[in-house]
Coordinates of C-alpha atoms (C1' of nucleotides) in Angstrom, one line a residue:
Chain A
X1 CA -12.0 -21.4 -27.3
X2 CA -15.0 -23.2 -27.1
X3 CA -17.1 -23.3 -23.8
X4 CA -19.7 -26.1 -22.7
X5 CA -22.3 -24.4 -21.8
X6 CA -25.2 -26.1 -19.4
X7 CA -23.0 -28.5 -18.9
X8 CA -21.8 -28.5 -14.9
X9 CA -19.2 -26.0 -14.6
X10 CA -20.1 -22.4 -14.9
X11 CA -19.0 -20.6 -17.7
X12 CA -16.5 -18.1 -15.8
X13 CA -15.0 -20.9 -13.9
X14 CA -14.3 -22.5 -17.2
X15 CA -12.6 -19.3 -18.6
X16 CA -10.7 -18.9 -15.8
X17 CA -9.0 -22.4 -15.9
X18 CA -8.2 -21.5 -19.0
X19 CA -6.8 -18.4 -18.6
X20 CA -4.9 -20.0 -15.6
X21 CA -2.9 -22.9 -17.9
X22 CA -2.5 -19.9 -20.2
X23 CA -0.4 -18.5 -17.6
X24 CA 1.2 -21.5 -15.9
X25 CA 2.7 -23.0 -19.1
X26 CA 4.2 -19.1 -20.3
X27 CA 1.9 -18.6 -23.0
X28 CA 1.0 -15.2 -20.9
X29 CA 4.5 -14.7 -18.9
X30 CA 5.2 -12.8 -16.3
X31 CA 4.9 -9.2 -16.6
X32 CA 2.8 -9.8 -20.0
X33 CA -0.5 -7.7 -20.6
X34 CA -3.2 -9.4 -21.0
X35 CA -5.8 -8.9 -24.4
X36 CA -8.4 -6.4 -23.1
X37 CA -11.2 -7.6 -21.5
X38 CA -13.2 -6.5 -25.0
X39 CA -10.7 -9.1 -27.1
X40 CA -11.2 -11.9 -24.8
X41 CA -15.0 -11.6 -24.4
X42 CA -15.1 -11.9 -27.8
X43 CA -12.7 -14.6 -27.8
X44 CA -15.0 -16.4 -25.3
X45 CA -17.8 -15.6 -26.9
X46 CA -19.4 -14.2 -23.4
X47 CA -20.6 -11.1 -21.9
X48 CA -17.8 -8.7 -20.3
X49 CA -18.9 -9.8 -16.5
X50 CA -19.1 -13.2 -17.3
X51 CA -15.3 -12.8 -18.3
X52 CA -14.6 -10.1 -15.6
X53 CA -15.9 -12.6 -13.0
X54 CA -13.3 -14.7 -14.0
X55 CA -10.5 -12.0 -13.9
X56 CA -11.4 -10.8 -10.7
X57 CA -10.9 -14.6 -9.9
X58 CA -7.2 -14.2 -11.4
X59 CA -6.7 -11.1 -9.3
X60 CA -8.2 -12.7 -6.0
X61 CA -6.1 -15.6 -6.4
X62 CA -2.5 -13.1 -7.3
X63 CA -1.9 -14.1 -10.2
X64 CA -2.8 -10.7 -12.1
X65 CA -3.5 -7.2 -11.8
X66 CA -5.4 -5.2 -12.6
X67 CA -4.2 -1.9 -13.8
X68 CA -7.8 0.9 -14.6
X69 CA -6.9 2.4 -17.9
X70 CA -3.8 -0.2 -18.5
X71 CA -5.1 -3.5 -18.8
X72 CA -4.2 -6.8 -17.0
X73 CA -1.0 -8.0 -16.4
X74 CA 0.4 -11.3 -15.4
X75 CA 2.1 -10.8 -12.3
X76 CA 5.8 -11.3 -11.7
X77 CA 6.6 -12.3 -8.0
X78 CA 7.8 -9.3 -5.9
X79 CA 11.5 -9.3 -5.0
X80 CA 11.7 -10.3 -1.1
X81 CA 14.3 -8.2 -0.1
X82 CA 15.6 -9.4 3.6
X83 CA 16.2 -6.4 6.5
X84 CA 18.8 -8.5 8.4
X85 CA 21.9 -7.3 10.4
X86 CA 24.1 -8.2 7.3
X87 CA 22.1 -6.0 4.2
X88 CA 23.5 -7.0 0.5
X89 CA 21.9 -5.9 -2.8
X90 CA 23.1 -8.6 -5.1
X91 CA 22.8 -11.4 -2.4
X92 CA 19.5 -10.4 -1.7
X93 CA 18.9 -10.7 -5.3
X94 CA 20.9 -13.8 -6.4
X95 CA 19.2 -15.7 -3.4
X96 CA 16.3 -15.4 -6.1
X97 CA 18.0 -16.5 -8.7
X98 CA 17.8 -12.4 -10.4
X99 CA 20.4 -10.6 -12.0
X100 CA 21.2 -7.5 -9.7
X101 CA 22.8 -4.3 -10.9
X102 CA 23.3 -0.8 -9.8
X103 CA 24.6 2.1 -11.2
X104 CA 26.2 5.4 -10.3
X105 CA 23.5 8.4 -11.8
X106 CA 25.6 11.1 -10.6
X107 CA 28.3 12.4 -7.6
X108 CA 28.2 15.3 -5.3
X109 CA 30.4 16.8 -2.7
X110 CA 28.1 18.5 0.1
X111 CA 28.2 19.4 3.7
X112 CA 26.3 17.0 6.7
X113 CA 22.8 18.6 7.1
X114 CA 21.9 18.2 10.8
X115 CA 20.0 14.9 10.5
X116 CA 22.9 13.2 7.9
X117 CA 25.2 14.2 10.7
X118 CA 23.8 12.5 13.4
X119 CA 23.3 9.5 11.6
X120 CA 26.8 8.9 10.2
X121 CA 28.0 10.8 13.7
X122 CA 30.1 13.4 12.5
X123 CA 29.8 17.5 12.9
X124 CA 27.3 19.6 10.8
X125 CA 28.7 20.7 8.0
X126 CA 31.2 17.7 7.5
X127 CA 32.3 17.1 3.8
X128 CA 30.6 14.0 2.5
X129 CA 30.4 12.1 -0.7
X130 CA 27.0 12.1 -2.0
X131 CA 25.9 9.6 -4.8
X132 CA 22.8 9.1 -6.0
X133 CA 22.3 5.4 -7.4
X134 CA 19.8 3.0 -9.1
X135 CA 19.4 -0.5 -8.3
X136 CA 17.9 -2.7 -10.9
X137 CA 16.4 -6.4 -10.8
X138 CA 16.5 -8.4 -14.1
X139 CA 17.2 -4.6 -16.0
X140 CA 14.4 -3.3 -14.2
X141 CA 14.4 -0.6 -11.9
X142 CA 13.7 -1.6 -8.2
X143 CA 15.5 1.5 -6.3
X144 CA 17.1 4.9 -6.4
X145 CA 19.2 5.9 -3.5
X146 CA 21.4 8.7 -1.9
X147 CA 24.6 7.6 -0.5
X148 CA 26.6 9.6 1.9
X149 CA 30.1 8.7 3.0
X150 CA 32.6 11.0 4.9
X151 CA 34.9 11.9 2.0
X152 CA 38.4 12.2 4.4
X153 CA 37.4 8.3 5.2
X154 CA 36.5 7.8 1.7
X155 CA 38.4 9.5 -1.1
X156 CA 37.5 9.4 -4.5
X157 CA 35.4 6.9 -3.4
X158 CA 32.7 7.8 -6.6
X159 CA 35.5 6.6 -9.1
X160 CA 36.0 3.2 -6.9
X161 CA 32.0 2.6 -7.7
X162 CA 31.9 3.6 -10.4
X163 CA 34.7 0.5 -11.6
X164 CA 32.9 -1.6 -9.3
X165 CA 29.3 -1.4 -9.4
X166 CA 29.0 -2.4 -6.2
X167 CA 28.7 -1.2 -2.3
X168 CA 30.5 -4.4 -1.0
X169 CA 33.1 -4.3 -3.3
X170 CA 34.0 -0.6 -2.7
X171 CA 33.8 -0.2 1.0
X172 CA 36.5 -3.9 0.1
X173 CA 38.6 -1.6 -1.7
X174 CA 38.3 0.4 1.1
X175 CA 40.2 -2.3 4.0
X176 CA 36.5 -3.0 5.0
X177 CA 35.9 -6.4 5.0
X178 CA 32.2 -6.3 6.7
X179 CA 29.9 -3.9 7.6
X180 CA 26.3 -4.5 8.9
X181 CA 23.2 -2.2 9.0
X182 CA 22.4 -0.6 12.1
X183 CA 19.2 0.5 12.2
X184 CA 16.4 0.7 9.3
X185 CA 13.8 3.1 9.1
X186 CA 10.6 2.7 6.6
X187 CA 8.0 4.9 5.4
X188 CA 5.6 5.2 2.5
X189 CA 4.8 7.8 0.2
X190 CA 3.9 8.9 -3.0
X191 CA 6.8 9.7 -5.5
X192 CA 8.1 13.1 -6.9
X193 CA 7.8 13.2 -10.6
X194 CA 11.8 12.5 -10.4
X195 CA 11.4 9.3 -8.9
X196 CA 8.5 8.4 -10.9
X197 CA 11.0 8.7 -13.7
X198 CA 13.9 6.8 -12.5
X199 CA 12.3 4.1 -11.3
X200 CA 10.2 3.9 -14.6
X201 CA 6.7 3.9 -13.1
X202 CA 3.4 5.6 -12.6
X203 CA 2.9 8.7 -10.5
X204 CA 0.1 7.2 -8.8
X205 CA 1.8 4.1 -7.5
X206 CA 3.6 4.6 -3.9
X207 CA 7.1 4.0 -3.2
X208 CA 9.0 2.9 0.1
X209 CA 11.4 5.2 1.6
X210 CA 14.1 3.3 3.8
X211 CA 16.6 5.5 5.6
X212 CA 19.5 3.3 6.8
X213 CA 22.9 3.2 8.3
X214 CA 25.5 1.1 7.9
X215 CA 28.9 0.7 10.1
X216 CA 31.9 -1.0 10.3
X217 CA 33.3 -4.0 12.1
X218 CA 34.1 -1.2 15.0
X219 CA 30.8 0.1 14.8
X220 CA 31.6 3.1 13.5
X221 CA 28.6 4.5 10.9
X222 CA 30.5 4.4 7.6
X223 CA 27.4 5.2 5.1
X224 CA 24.1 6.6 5.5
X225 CA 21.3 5.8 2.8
X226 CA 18.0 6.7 1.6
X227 CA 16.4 4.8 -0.9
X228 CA 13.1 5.0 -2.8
X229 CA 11.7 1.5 -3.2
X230 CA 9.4 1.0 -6.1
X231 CA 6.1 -0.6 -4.0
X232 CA 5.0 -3.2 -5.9
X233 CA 8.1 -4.5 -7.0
X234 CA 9.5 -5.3 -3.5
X235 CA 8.5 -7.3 -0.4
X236 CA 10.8 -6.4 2.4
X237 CA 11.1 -9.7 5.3
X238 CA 11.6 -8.5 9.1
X239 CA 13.2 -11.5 10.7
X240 CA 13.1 -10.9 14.5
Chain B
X1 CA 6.8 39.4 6.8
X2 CA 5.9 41.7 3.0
X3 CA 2.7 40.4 1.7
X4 CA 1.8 40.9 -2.1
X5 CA -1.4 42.4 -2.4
X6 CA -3.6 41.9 -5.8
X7 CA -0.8 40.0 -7.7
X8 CA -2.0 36.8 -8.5
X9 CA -2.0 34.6 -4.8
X10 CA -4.4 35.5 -2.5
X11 CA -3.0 37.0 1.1
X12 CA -4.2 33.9 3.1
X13 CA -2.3 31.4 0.7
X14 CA 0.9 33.8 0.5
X15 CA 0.5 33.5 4.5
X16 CA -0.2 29.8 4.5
X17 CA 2.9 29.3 2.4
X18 CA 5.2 31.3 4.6
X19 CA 4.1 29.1 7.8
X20 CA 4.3 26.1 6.4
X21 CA 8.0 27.0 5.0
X22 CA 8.4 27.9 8.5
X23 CA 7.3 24.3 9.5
X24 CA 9.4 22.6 7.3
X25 CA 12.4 24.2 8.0
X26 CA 12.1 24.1 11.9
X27 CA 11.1 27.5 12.6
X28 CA 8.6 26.2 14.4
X29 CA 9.3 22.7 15.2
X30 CA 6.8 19.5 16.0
X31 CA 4.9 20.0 18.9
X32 CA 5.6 23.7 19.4
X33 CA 3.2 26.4 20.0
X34 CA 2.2 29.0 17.5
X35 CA 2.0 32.8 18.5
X36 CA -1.5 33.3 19.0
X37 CA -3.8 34.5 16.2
X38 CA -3.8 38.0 17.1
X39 CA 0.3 38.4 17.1
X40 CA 0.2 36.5 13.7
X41 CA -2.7 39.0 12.6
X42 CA -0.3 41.7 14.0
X43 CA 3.2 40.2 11.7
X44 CA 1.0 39.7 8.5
X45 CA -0.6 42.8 8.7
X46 CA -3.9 41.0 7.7
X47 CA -7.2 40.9 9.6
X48 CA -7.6 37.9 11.7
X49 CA -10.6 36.1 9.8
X50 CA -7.5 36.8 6.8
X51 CA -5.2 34.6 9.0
X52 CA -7.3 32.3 10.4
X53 CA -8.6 31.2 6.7
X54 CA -4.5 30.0 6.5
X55 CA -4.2 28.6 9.6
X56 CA -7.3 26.6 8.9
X57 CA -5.9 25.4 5.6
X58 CA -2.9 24.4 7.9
X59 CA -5.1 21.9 10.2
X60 CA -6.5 20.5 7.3
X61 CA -3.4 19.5 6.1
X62 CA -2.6 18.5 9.2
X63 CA 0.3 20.3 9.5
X64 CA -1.3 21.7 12.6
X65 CA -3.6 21.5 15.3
X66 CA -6.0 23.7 16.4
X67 CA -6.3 23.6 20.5
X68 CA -9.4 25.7 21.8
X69 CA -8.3 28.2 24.4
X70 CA -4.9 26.9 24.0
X71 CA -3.3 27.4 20.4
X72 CA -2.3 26.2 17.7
X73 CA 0.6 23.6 17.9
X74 CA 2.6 21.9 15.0
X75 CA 1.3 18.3 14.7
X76 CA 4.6 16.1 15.5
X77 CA 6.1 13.9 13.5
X78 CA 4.8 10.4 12.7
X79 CA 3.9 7.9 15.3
X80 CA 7.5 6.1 15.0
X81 CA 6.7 2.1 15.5
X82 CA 9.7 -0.4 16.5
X83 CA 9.4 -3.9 14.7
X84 CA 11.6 -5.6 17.2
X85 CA 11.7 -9.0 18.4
X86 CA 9.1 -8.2 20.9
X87 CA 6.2 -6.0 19.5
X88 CA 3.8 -4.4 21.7
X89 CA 1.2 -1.8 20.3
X90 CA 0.2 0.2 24.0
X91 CA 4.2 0.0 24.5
X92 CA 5.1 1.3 21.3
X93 CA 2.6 4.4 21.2
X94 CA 3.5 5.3 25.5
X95 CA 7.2 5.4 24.9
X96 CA 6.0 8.5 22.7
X97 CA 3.6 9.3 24.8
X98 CA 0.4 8.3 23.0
X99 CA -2.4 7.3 23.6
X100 CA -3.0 3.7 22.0
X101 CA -6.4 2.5 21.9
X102 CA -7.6 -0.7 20.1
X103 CA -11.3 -1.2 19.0
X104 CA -12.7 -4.4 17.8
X105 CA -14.6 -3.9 14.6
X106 CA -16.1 -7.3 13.8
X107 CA -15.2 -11.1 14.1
X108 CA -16.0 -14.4 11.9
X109 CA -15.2 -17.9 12.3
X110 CA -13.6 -18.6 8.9
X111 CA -11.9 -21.7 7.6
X112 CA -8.0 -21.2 7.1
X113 CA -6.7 -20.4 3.3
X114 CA -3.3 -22.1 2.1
X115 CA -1.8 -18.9 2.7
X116 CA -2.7 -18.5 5.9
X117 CA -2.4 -21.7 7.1
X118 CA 0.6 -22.0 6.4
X119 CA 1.2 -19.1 8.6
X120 CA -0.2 -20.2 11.4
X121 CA 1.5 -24.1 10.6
X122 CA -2.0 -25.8 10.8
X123 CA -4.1 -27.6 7.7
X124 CA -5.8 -25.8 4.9
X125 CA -9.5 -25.6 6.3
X126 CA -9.0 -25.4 10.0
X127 CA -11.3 -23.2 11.9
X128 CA -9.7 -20.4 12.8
X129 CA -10.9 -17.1 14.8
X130 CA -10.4 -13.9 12.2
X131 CA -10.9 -10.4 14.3
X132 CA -10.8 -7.1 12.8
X133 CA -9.5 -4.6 14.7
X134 CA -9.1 -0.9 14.4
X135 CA -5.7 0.7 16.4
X136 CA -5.1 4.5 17.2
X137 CA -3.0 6.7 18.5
X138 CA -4.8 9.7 20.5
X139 CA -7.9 9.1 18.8
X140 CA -6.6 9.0 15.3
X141 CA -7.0 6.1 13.4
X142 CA -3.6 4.4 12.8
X143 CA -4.3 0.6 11.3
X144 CA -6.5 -1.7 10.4
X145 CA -5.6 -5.3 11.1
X146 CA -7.5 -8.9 10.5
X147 CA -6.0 -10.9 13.3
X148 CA -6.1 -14.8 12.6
X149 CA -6.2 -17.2 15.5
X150 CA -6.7 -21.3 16.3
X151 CA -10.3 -21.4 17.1
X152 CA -9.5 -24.4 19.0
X153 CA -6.8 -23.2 21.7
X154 CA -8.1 -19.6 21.7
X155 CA -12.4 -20.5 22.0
X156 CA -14.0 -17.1 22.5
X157 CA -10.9 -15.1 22.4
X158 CA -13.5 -12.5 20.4
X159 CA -14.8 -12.1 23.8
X160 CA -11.7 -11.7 25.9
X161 CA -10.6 -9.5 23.1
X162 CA -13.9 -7.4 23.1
X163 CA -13.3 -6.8 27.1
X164 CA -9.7 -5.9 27.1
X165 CA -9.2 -4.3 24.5
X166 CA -5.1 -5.8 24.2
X167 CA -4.1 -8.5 21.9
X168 CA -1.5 -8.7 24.9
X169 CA -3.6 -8.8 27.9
X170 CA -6.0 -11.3 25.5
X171 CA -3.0 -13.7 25.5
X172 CA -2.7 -13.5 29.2
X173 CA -6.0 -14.6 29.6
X174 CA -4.9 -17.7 27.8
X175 CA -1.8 -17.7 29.9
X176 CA 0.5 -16.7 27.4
X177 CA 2.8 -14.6 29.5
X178 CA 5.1 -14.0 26.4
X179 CA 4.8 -13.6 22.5
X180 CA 7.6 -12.4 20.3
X181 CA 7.2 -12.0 16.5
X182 CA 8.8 -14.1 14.4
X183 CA 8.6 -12.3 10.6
X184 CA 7.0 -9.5 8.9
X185 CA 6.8 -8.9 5.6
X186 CA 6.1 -5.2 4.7
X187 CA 4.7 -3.6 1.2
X188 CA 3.4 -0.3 0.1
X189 CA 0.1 0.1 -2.0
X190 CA -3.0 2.6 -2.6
X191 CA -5.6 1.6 -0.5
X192 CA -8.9 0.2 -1.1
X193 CA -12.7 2.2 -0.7
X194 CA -13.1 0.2 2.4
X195 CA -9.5 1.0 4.2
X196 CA -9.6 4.6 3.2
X197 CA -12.7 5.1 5.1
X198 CA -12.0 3.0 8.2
X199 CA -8.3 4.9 8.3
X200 CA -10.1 8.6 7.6
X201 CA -7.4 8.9 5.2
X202 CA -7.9 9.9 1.4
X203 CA -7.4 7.3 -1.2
X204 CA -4.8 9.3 -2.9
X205 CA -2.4 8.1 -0.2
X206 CA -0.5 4.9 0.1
X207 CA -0.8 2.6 3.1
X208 CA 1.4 0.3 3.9
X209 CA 1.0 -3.7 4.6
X210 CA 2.3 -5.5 7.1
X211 CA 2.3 -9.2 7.9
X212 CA 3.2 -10.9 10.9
X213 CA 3.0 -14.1 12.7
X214 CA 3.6 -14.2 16.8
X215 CA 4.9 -17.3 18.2
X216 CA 4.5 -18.3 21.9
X217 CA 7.3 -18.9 24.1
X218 CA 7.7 -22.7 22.7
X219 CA 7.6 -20.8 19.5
X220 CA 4.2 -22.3 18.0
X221 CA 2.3 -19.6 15.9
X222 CA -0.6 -18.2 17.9
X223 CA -1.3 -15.4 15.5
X224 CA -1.6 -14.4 11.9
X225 CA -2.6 -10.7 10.9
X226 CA -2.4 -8.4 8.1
X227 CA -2.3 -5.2 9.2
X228 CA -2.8 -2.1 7.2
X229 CA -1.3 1.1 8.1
X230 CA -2.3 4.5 7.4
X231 CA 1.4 5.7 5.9
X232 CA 1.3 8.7 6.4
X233 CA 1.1 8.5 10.2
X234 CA 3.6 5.5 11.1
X235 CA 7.2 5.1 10.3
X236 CA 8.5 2.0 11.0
X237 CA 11.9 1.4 12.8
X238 CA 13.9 -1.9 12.6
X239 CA 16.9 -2.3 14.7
X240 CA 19.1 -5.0 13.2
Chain C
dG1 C1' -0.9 21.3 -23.1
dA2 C1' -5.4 19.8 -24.7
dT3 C1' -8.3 16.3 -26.7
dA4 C1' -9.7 11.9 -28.0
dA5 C1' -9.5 7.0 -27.7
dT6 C1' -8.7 3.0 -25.0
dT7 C1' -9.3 0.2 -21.0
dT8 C1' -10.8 -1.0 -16.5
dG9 C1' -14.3 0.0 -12.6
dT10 C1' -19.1 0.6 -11.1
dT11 C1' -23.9 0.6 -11.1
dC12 C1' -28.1 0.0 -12.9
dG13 C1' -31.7 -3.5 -15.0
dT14 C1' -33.4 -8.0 -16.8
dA15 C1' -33.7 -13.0 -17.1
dT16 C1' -32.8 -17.8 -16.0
dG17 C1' -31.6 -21.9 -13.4
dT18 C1' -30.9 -24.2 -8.9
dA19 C1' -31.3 -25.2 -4.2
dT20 C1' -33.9 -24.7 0.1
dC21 C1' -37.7 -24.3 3.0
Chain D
dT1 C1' -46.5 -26.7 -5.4
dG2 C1' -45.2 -22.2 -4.1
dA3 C1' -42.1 -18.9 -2.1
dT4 C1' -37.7 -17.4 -1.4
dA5 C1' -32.9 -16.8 -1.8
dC6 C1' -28.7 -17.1 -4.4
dA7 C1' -25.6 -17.7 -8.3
dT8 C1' -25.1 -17.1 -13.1
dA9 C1' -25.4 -14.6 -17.5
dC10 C1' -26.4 -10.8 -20.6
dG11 C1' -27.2 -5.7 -21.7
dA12 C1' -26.5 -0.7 -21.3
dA13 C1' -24.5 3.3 -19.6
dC14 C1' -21.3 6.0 -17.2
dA15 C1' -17.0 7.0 -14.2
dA16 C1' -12.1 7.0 -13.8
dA17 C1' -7.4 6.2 -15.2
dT18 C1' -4.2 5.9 -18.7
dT19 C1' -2.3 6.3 -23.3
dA20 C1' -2.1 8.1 -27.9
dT21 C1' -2.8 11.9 -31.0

DNA sequence: GATAATTTGTTCGTATGTATC
DNA sequence: TGATACATACGAACAAATTAT
């Protein structure tokens, strides 16, 4: 790594096309932490802001993050996950050419609390079929979401996901060919120390809440989600 | 109401615990009135200065709100904000009965990024209008947002902008009758020194990014923003 | 759970070269 | 030529966040 010095372009701009075709041609990939800003001083043979001027470059520019106390890390495009009227998991994903997979954590038969009840329209106190599920891009974790279906509509329907995998495919089993999402809400917030967990990141990294509901081809609410989004793995489109 | 005297919790945090359980689980629901100091002195058993140290806690969290010569009334729930095909601020905050208000912070006549540009569908380098703007809802700040326009169909719109006070009465003044929004794209993240403090939030709480482009009726972009939203104050609502 | 080590973030200060008026 | 402003580069120290021990 040998700089020209005094010789037209600035020593940080220098570094920083190199660092640049470093990333471009994979030698850093996606996701990849970067040596520490120490290491590639050295390797530069500069002073730390001379090479910080060039990271912050990187950072300006997206192409890495900086994470205090981590490092820097080449940064993997955030999933663009559409809102439309028809919501699907893996076609969101596969549209982007990523593997999509989710998985059932664990089942539960409750009663409609108030606000569940309204959503999916049904009496307080209704049996529903609660599970909790985790949504993963490329094997890593994007989601973790609550799933509540009435159970007299949807029997055993916990052992038809679990075989499945899939939303779509069960609610198929189910005689229901298409179902759309009604309405979307979205809010922000830190995570529990749960959610830090499933999702496999840092406490002090927010996560997006979206409360949905989803209904048949009669219009009839037939699931009512929350999920935790990690933040800086998802980019959610609003087409309008 | 049995308060634990000398074990461990001080009375006013034992107290402030008990009313914000009482919140939470819609004892007292958003917007309604607390019983007045004295009656709450009276339940506790506690001297008022006692009380009032909890209450105050209760404000800061914002839990409630402190009313001179009126009360104390639990704050109500976040300013819910449609992203529909037509979005409005003013309409958004009066249909809950808010009071919008939005403040121009600064303006610059910049030269139009790649990403921006191709936002707004003009060439890399084209002078553009960028206005920073503060929004609120009865007086608390609510968002941040760098507005990008055309500098050559919207000359002086800083102006208009400054005197009305309305992105949508600015656009009048240009004769655009009608705007609808096109896309948003929304993320989560921690915001920066500079957002905190013009959102009087703390850092330690996410915000949440949206950005949007308006088109005019023949469906031309007229406007690129980024706006940055205190989270903890907005909930977003898309009807699909 | 507490402590130390690692890593980025921030703020001083100093010096030099370059462009502008 | 001088004065000024600005960008570049190096050095030192400390703050803040995270990870390892």
């Amino acid at each position: 790594m040998e700089l020209e010095r005094g010789k037209g372009l600035t020593l940080w701009r220098q570094i920083q096309k190199n660092l640049e075709q470093d990333i471009l041609d994979g030698t850093f990939p996606p996701g990849e932490k970067l040596p520490p800003e120490r290491l590639l001083a050295e390797r530069f043979a500069v002073n730390r802001h001379t090479l910080r001027q060039a990271l912050n470059n990187l950072v300006r520019k997206e192409l890495v993050r900086a994470e205090q106390g981590r490092g820097y890390f080449v940064r993997e495009d955030m999933v663009r996950y559409a809102l439309a009227h028809r919501v699907r998991f893996r076609e969101n994903l596969s549209r982007q050419h990523r593997e999509a997979a989710e998985e059932l954590l664990d089942w539960e038969l409750v009663q409609a609390e108030r606000r569940t009840a309204e959503h999916l329209m049904v009496h307080p106190g209704t049996p529903l079929v609660r599970m909790r599920t985790v949504g993963k891009a490329d094997g890593l974790s994007l989601c973790v979401s609550s799933h509540y279906f009435s159970q007299q509509r949807f029997p055993d329907i916990n052992l038809i996901y679990g075989n499945t995998g899939s939303i779509t495919a069960t609610f198929r089993h189910f005689g229901i060919t298409d179902y759309t999402r009604m309405q979307t809400l979205i809010t922000a917030r830190m995570p529990n120390a749960a959610e830090a967990r499933l999702l496999q990141q840092s406490r002090s990294k927010p996560v997006l809440e979206l409360e949905s509901v989803n209904v048949d081809g009669a219009g009839t609410p037939i699931e009512y989600g929350r999920c935790i989004w990690a933040a800086d793995r998802v980019q959610f489109i609003v087409d309008t």
